Coordinates of C-alpha atoms in Angstrom, one line a residue:
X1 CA 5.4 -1.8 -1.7
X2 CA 1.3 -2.3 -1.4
X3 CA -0.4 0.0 -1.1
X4 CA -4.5 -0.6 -0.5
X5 CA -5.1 0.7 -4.6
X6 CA -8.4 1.9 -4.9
X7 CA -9.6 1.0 -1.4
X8 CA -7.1 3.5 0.1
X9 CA -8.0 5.8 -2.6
X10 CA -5.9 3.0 -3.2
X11 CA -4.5 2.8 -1.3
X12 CA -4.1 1.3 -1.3
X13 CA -3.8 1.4 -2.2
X14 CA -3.7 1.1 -3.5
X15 CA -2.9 1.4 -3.4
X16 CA -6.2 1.4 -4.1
X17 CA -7.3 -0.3 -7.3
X18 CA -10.5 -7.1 -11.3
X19 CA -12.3 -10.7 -12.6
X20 CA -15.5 -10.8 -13.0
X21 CA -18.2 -7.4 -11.3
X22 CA -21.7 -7.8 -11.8
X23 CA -22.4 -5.4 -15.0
X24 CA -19.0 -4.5 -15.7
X25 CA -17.0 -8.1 -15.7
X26 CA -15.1 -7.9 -19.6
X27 CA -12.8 -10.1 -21.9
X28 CA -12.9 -8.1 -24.5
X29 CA -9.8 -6.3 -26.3
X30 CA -8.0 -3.8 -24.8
X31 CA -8.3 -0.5 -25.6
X32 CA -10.9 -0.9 -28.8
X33 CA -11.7 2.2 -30.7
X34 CA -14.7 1.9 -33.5
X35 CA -17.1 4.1 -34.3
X36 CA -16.1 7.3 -32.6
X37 CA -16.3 5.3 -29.7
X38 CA -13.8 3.9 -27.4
X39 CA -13.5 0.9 -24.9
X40 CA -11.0 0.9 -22.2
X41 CA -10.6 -2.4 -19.9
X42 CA -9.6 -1.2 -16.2
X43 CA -8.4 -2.5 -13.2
X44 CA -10.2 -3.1 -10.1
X45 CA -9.6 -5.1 -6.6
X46 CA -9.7 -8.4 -6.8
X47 CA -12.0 -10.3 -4.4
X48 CA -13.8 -6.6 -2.6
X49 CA -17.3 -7.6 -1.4
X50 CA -20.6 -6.8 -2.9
X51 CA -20.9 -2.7 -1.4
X52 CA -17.3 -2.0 -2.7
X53 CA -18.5 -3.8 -6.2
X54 CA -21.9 -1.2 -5.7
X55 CA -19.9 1.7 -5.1
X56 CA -16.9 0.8 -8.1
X57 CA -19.9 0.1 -10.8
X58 CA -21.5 3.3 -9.7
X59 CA -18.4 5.3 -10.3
X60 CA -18.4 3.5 -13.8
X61 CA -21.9 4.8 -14.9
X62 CA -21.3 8.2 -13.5
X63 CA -17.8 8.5 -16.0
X64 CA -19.9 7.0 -18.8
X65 CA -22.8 9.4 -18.6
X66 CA -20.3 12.4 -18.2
X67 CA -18.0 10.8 -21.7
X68 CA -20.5 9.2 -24.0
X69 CA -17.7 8.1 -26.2
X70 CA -16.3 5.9 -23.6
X71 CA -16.9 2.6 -22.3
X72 CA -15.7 1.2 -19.3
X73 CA -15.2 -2.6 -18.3
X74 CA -13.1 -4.0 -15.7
X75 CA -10.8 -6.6 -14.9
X76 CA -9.9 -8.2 -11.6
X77 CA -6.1 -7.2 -10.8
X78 CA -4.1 -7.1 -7.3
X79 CA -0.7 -6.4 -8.0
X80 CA 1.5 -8.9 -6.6
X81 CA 5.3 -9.2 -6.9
X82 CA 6.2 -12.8 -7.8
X83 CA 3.5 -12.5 -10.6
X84 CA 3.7 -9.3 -12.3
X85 CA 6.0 -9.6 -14.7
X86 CA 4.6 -12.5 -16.1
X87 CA 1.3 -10.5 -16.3
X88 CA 2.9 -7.6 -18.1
X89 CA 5.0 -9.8 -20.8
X90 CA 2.3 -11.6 -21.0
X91 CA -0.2 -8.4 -22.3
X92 CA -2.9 -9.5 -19.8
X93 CA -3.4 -6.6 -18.4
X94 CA -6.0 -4.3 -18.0
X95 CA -5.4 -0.9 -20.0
X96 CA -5.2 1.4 -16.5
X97 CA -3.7 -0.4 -13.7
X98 CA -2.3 0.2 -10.5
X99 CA 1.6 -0.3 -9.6
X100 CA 3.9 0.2 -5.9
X101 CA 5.8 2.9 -6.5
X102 CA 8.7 0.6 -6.5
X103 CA 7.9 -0.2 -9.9
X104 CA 7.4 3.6 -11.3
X105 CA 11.0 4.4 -12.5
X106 CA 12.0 1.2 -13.9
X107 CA 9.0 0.7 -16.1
X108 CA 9.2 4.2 -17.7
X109 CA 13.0 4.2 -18.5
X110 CA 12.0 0.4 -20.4
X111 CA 9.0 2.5 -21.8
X112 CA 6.7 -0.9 -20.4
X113 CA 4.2 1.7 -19.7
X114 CA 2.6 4.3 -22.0
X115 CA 3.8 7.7 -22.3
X116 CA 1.3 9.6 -20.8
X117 CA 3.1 12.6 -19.7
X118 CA 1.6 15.1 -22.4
X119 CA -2.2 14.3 -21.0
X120 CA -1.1 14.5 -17.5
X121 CA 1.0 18.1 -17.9
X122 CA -2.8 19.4 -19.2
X123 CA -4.4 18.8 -15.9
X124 CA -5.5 21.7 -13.8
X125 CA -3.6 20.1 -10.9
X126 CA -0.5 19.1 -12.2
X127 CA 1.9 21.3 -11.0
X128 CA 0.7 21.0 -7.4
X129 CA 1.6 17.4 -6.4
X130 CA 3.5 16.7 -3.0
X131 CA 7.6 16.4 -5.2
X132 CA 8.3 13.5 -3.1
X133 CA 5.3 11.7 -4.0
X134 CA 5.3 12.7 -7.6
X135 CA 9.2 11.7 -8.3
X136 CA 8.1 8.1 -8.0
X137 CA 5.8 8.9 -11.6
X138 CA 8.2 10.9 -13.5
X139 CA 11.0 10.1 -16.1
X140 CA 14.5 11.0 -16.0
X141 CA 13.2 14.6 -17.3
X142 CA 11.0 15.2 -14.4
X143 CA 7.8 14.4 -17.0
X144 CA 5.1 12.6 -15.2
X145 CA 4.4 9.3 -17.0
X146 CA 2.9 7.4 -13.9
X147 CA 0.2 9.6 -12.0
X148 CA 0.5 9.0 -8.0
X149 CA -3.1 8.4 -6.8
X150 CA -2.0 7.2 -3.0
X151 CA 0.8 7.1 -0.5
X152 CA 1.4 5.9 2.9
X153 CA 4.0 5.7 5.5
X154 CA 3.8 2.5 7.6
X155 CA 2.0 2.0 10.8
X156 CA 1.3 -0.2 13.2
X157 CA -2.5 -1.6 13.0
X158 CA -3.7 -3.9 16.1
X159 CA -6.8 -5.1 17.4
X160 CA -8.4 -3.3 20.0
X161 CA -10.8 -6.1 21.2
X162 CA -7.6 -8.6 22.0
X163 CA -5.9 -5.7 23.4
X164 CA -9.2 -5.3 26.2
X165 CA -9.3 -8.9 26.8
X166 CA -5.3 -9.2 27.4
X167 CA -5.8 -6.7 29.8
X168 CA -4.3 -3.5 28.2
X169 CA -5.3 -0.2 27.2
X170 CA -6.5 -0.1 23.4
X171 CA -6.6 4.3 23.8
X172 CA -2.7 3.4 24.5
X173 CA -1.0 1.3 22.0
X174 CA 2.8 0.7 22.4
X175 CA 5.5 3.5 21.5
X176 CA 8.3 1.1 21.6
X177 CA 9.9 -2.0 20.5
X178 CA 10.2 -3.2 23.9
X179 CA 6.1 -2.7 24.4
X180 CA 4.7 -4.2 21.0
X181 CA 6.9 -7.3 22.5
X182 CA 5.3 -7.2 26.1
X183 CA 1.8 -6.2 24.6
X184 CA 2.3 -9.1 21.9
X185 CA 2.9 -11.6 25.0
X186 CA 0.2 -10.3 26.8
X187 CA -2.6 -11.1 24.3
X188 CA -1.0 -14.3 23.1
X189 CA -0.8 -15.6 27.0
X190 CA -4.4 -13.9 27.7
X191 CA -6.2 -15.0 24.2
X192 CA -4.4 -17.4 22.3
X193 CA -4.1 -15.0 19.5
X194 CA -1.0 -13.9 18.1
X195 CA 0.6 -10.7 19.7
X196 CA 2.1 -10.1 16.7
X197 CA 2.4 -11.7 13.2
X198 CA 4.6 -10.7 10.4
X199 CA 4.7 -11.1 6.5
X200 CA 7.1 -13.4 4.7
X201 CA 6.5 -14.2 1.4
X202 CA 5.6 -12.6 -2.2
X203 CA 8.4 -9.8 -1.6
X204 CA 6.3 -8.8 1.7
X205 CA 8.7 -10.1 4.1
X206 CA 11.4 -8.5 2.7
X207 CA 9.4 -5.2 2.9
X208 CA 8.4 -5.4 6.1
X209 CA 11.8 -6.3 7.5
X210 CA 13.0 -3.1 6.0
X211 CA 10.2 -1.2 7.5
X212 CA 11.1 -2.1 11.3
X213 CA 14.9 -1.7 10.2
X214 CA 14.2 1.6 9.0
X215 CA 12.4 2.7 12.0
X216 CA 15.5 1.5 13.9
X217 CA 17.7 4.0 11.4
X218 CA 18.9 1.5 9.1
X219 CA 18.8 1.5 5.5
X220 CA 19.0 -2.1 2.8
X221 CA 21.4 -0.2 0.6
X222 CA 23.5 2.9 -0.2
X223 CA 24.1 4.8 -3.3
X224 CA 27.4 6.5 -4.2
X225 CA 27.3 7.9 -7.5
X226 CA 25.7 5.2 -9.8
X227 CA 26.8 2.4 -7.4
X228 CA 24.4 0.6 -5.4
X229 CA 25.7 -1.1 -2.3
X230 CA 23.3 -3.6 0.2
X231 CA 23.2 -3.0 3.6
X232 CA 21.5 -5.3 5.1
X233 CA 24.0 -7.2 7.2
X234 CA 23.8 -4.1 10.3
X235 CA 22.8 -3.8 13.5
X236 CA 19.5 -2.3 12.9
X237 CA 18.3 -5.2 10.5
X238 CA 20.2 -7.9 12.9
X239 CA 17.7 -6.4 16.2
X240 CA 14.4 -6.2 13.8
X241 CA 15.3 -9.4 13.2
X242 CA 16.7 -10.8 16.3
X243 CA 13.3 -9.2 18.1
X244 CA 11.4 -11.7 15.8
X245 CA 12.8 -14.5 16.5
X246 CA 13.1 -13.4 20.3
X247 CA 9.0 -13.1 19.9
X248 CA 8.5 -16.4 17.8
X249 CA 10.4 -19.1 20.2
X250 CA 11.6 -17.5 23.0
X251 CA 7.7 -15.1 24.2
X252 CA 5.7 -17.5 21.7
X253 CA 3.5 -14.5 20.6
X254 CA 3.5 -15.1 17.1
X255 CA 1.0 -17.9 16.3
X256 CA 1.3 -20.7 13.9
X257 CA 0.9 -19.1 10.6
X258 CA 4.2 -18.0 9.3
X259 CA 3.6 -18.0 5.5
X260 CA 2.1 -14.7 5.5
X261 CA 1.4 -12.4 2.4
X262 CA -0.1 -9.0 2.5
X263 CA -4.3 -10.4 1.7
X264 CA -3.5 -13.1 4.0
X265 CA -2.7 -11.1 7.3
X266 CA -5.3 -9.0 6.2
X267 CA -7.8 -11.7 6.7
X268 CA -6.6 -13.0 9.9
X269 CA -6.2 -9.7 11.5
X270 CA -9.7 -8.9 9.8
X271 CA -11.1 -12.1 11.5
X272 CA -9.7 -11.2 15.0
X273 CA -6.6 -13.8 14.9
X274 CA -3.7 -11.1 15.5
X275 CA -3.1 -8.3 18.0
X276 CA -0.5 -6.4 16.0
X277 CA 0.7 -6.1 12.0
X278 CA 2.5 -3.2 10.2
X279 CA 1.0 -2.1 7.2
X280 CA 0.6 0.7 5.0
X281 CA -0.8 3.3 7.3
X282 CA -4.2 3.4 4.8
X283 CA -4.4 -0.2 4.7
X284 CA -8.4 0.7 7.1
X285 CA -10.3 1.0 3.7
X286 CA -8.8 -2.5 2.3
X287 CA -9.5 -4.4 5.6
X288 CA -13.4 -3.2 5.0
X289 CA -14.1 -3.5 1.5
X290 CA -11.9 -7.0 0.8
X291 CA -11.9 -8.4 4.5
X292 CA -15.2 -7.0 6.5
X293 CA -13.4 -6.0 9.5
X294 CA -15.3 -4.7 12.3
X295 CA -14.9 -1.5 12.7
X296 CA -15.1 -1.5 16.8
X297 CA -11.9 -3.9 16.4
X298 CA -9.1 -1.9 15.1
X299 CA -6.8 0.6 15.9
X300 CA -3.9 2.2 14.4
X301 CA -0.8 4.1 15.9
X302 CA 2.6 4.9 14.3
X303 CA 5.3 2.5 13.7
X304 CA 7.2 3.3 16.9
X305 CA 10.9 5.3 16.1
X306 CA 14.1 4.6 17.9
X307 CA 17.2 5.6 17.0
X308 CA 19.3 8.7 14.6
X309 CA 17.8 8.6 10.9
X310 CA 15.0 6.3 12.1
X311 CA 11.8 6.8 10.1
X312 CA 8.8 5.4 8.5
X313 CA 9.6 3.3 5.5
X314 CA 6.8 5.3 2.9
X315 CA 5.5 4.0 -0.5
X316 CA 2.2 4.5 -2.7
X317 CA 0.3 3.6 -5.6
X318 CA 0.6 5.0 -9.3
X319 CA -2.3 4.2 -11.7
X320 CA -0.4 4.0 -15.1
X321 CA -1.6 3.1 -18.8
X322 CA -0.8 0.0 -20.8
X323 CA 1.6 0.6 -24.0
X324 CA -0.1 -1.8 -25.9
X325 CA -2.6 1.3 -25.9
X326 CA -3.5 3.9 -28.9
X327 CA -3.8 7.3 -28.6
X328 CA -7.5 7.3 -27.6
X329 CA -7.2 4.8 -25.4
X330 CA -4.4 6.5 -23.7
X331 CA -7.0 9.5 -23.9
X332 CA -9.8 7.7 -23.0
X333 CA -7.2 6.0 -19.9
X334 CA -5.9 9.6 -18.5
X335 CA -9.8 10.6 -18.3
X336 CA -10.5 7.8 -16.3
X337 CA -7.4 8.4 -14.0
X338 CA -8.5 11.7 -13.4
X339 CA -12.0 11.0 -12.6
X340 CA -11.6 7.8 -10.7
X341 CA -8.6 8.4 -8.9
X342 CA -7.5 12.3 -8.8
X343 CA -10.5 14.5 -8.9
X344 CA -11.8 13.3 -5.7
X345 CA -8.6 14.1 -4.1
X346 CA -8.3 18.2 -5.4
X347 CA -12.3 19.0 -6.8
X348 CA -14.9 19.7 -4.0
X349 CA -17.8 18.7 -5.8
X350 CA -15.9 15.3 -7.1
X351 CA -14.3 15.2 -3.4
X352 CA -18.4 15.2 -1.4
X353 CA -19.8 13.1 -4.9
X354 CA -17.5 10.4 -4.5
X355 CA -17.7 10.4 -0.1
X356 CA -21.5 10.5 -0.8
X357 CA -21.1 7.4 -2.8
X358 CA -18.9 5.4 -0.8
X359 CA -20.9 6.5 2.4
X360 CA -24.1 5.0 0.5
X361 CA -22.6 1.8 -0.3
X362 CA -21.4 1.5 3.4
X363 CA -17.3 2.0 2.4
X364 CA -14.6 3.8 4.2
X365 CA -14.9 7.2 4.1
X366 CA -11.8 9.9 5.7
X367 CA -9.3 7.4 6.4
X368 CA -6.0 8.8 6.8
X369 CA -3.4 8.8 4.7
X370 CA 0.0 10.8 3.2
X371 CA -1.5 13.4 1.1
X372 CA -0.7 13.2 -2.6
X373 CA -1.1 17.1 -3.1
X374 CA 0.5 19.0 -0.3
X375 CA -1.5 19.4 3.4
X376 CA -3.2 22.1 2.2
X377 CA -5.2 20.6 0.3
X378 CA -5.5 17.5 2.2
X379 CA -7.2 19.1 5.3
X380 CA -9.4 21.1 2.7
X381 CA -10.5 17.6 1.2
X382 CA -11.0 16.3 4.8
X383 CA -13.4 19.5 5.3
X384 CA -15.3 18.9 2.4
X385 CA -16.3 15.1 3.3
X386 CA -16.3 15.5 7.2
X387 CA -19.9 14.9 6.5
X388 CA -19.4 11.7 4.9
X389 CA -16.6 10.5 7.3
X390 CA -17.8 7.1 8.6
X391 CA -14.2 5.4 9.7
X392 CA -13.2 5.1 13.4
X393 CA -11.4 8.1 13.7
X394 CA -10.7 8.2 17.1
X395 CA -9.5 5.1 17.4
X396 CA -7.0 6.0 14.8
X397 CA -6.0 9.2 17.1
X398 CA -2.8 7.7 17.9
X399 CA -1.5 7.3 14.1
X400 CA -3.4 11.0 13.5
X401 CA -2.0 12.7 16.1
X402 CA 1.6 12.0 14.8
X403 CA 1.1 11.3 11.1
X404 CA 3.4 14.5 9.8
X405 CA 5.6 14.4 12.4
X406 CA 7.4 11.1 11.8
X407 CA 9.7 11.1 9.3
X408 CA 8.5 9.3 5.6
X409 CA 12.1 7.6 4.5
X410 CA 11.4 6.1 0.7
X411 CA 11.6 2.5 -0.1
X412 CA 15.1 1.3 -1.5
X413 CA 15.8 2.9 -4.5
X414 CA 17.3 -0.1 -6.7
X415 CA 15.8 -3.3 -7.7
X416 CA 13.5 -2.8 -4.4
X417 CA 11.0 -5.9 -4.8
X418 CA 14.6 -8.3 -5.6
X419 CA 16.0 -7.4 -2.7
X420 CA 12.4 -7.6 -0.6
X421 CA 12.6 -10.8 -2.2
X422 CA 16.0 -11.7 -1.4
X423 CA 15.0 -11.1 2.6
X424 CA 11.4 -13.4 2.3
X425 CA 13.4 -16.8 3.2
X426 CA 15.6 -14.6 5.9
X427 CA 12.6 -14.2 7.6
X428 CA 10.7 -17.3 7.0
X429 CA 14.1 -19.0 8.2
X430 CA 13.9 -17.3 11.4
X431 CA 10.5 -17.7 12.4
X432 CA 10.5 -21.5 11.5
X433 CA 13.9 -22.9 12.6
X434 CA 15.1 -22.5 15.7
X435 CA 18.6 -22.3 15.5
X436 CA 18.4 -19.6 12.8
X437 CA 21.8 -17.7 12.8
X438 CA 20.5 -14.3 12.1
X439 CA 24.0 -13.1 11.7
X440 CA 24.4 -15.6 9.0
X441 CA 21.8 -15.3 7.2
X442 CA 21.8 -11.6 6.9
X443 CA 26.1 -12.0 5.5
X444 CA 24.7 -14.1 2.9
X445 CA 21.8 -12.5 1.9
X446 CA 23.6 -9.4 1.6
X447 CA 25.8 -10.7 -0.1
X448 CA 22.9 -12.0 -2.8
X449 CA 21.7 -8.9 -2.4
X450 CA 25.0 -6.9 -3.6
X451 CA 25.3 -9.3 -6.6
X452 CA 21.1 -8.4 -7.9
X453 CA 22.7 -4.5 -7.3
X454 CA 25.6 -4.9 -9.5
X455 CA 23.3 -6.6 -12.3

């Protein structure tokens, strides 16, 4: 769904990553060639405070220097689902920006993204992405049109400073559904805090619904040949949900704020206003450079697994190119992919250069995420920086310590942000009416659901 963009790598995605930077801030035309010379207009977080600006225009002048030919400005872009396609129809995008993988397949088989996959084949590395990363990128031909620059598997994030004062252990978050719901009760009785908070709106809802269904071993739909078919009226999407509501009126551990998008939560968990929140498991670097979380507050553990087939709902970040753009700007756009986004994930030199830089403009360095290339070469990359690493990590032992052991289950494979869309009022219904018949409104959104499938 969201990764952090560029603050996870992109992650962060992304998932990882843009208005107005100091010095790099544009409204010029996409993709201008003149000259021998070529402009490209890319895509960087929207709102990330004045050492994440430092360390993105730094990165700029450093490409630059190395391709005279090429310059770079920047335009503030968060991808966000209710607005996107308005954005893209409406050709104000940047020429390189950043996508969920949700959104990979559907905009290469409309070709709403440039055909890339010739420049991308030519790099060193492109045979040695992870396959189930990559196959969010690539075309009914296996040709990679969308280059994967982050991916994540859910986790749970909380607050170790409201877990102290509630009385619990912060070295020992909860393994179960049955302790985030005791643990959630303990901070809001102990510190007036939410326990736990939730999003619901902008397509996040829906996602994060699916995320504690999966971990329960559900699934939101089915495939049987070309056939789609929702599944979200079952018993592991009516106890993530029932356990919500059970939480919201019954422990009163939620809080008041119930109109929750992903940069929202981030601020209020940022701020120190909720225990617990599931997130992309690299979500750390966004909550620094947007949110300036402190790093004694957080922790991180794994989304906690019950049942057969239960798993970590996993997603990423693809950085693709506009197709308003010419062949040097798609040129000019895979060069600055490769710098920016890949090189520090597979070149040593570009791996310490680019943790040196972050380190120096005080932003997350060696925060963990599902590697991109295969684990290999994501502990070699970890070696390389471990220098640089300035990140918490042992307060992020507990997701660490069981990060490739949990299964990664991919996001619903068919009109994903609909149907995340399609469960944002289930769960806003839920958390803000009482008599909410869960039963009901998961028949009848499943039933909406099955209808978007059958478009």
């Amino acid at each position: 769904m969201k990764s952090s963009l560029k603050a996870i790598a992109a992650a962060t995605v992304l998932f990882a990553a843009v208005g107005t930077l100091s010095g790099c801030a544009s409204s010029s035309t996409s993709g201008s060639s003149a000259h021998g010379k070529t402009t490209i207009v890319v895509a960087i977080d929207a709102g990330l405070k004045k050492p994440a600006q430092d360390a993105f225009n730094a990165q700029v002048k450093l490409f630059e220097k190395a391709n005279p030919t090429i310059t770079v400005k920047s335009r503030e872009y968060t991808w966000t689902g209710t607005t996107f396609s308005a954005e893209l129809a409406g050709g104000t995008l940047p020429d390189v920006f950043t996508i969920p993988f949700t959104d990979g397949r559907s905009l290469i088989e409309q070709k709403q993204v440039a055909d890339i996959s010739s420049l991308v084949k030519a790099l060193p590395y492109a045979s040695k992405f992870n396959p189930a990363v990559v196959k969010n990128g690539e075309d009914a031909s296996g040709n990679i049109q969308a280059v994967p620059i982050a991916a994540y598997g859910q986790a749970l994030h909380y607050n170790r400073t409201l877990f102290t004062k509630a009385g619990l252990d912060p070295d020992k978050p909860p393994t179960t559904w049955a302790e985030v719901r005791s643990d959630a009760k303990a901070i809001a009785d102990k510190t007036g805090e939410a326990g736990y908070a939730t999003m619901t709106q902008s397509n996040t809802g829906g996602w994060i619904l699916t995320s504690a269904a999966y971990a329960l071993g559900g699934r939101a739909e089915t495939k049987s040949g070309k056939k789609f078919t929702a599944t979200v009226d079952t018993k592991p999407f009516k106890k993530a949900l029932t356990d919500l509501k059970t939480m919201r009126w019954t422990d009163d551990s939620m809080g008041g704020n119930f109109l929750y998008d992903w940069n929202g939560i981030n601020q209020d968990f940022a701020a120190g206003k909720i225990g617990m929140y599931i997130s992309g498991g690299g979500n750390y670097g966004s909550l620094v450079s947007q949110n300036a979380i402190k790093p004694a507050d957080y922790g991180e553990t794994v989304v906690p697994l019950e049942g057969k087939d239960a798993g970590a709902l996993g997603g990423g970040t693809l950085a693709v190119v506009s197709a308003k753009a010419d062949d040097a700007a798609k040129k000019a756009s895979v060069k600055w992919i490769d710098f920016y986004y890949m090189s520090t994930l597979i070149t040593k030199s570009d791996a310490v250069r680019d943790a040196k830089t972050q380190a120096a403009s005080q932003q997350p360095v060696g925060a963990p995420q599902v590697p991109v290339f295969d684990q290999k070469t994501y502990k070699e990359t970890q070696d390389w920086i471990k220098s640089y690493v300035n990140v918490p990590v042992d307060q992020m032992k507990p997701y660490v310590s069981q990060e490739f052991d949990q299964a990664i289950i991919p996001e619903p494979a068919s009109q994903t942000q609909a149907l995340y869309g399609a469960l944002d009022p289930v769960v806003q219904a839920v958390l803000t009416d009482k008599n909410a018949n869960v039963d009901q409104l998961l028949s009848q959104a499943n039933t909406s659901i099955q209808q978007i499938l059958d478009k």
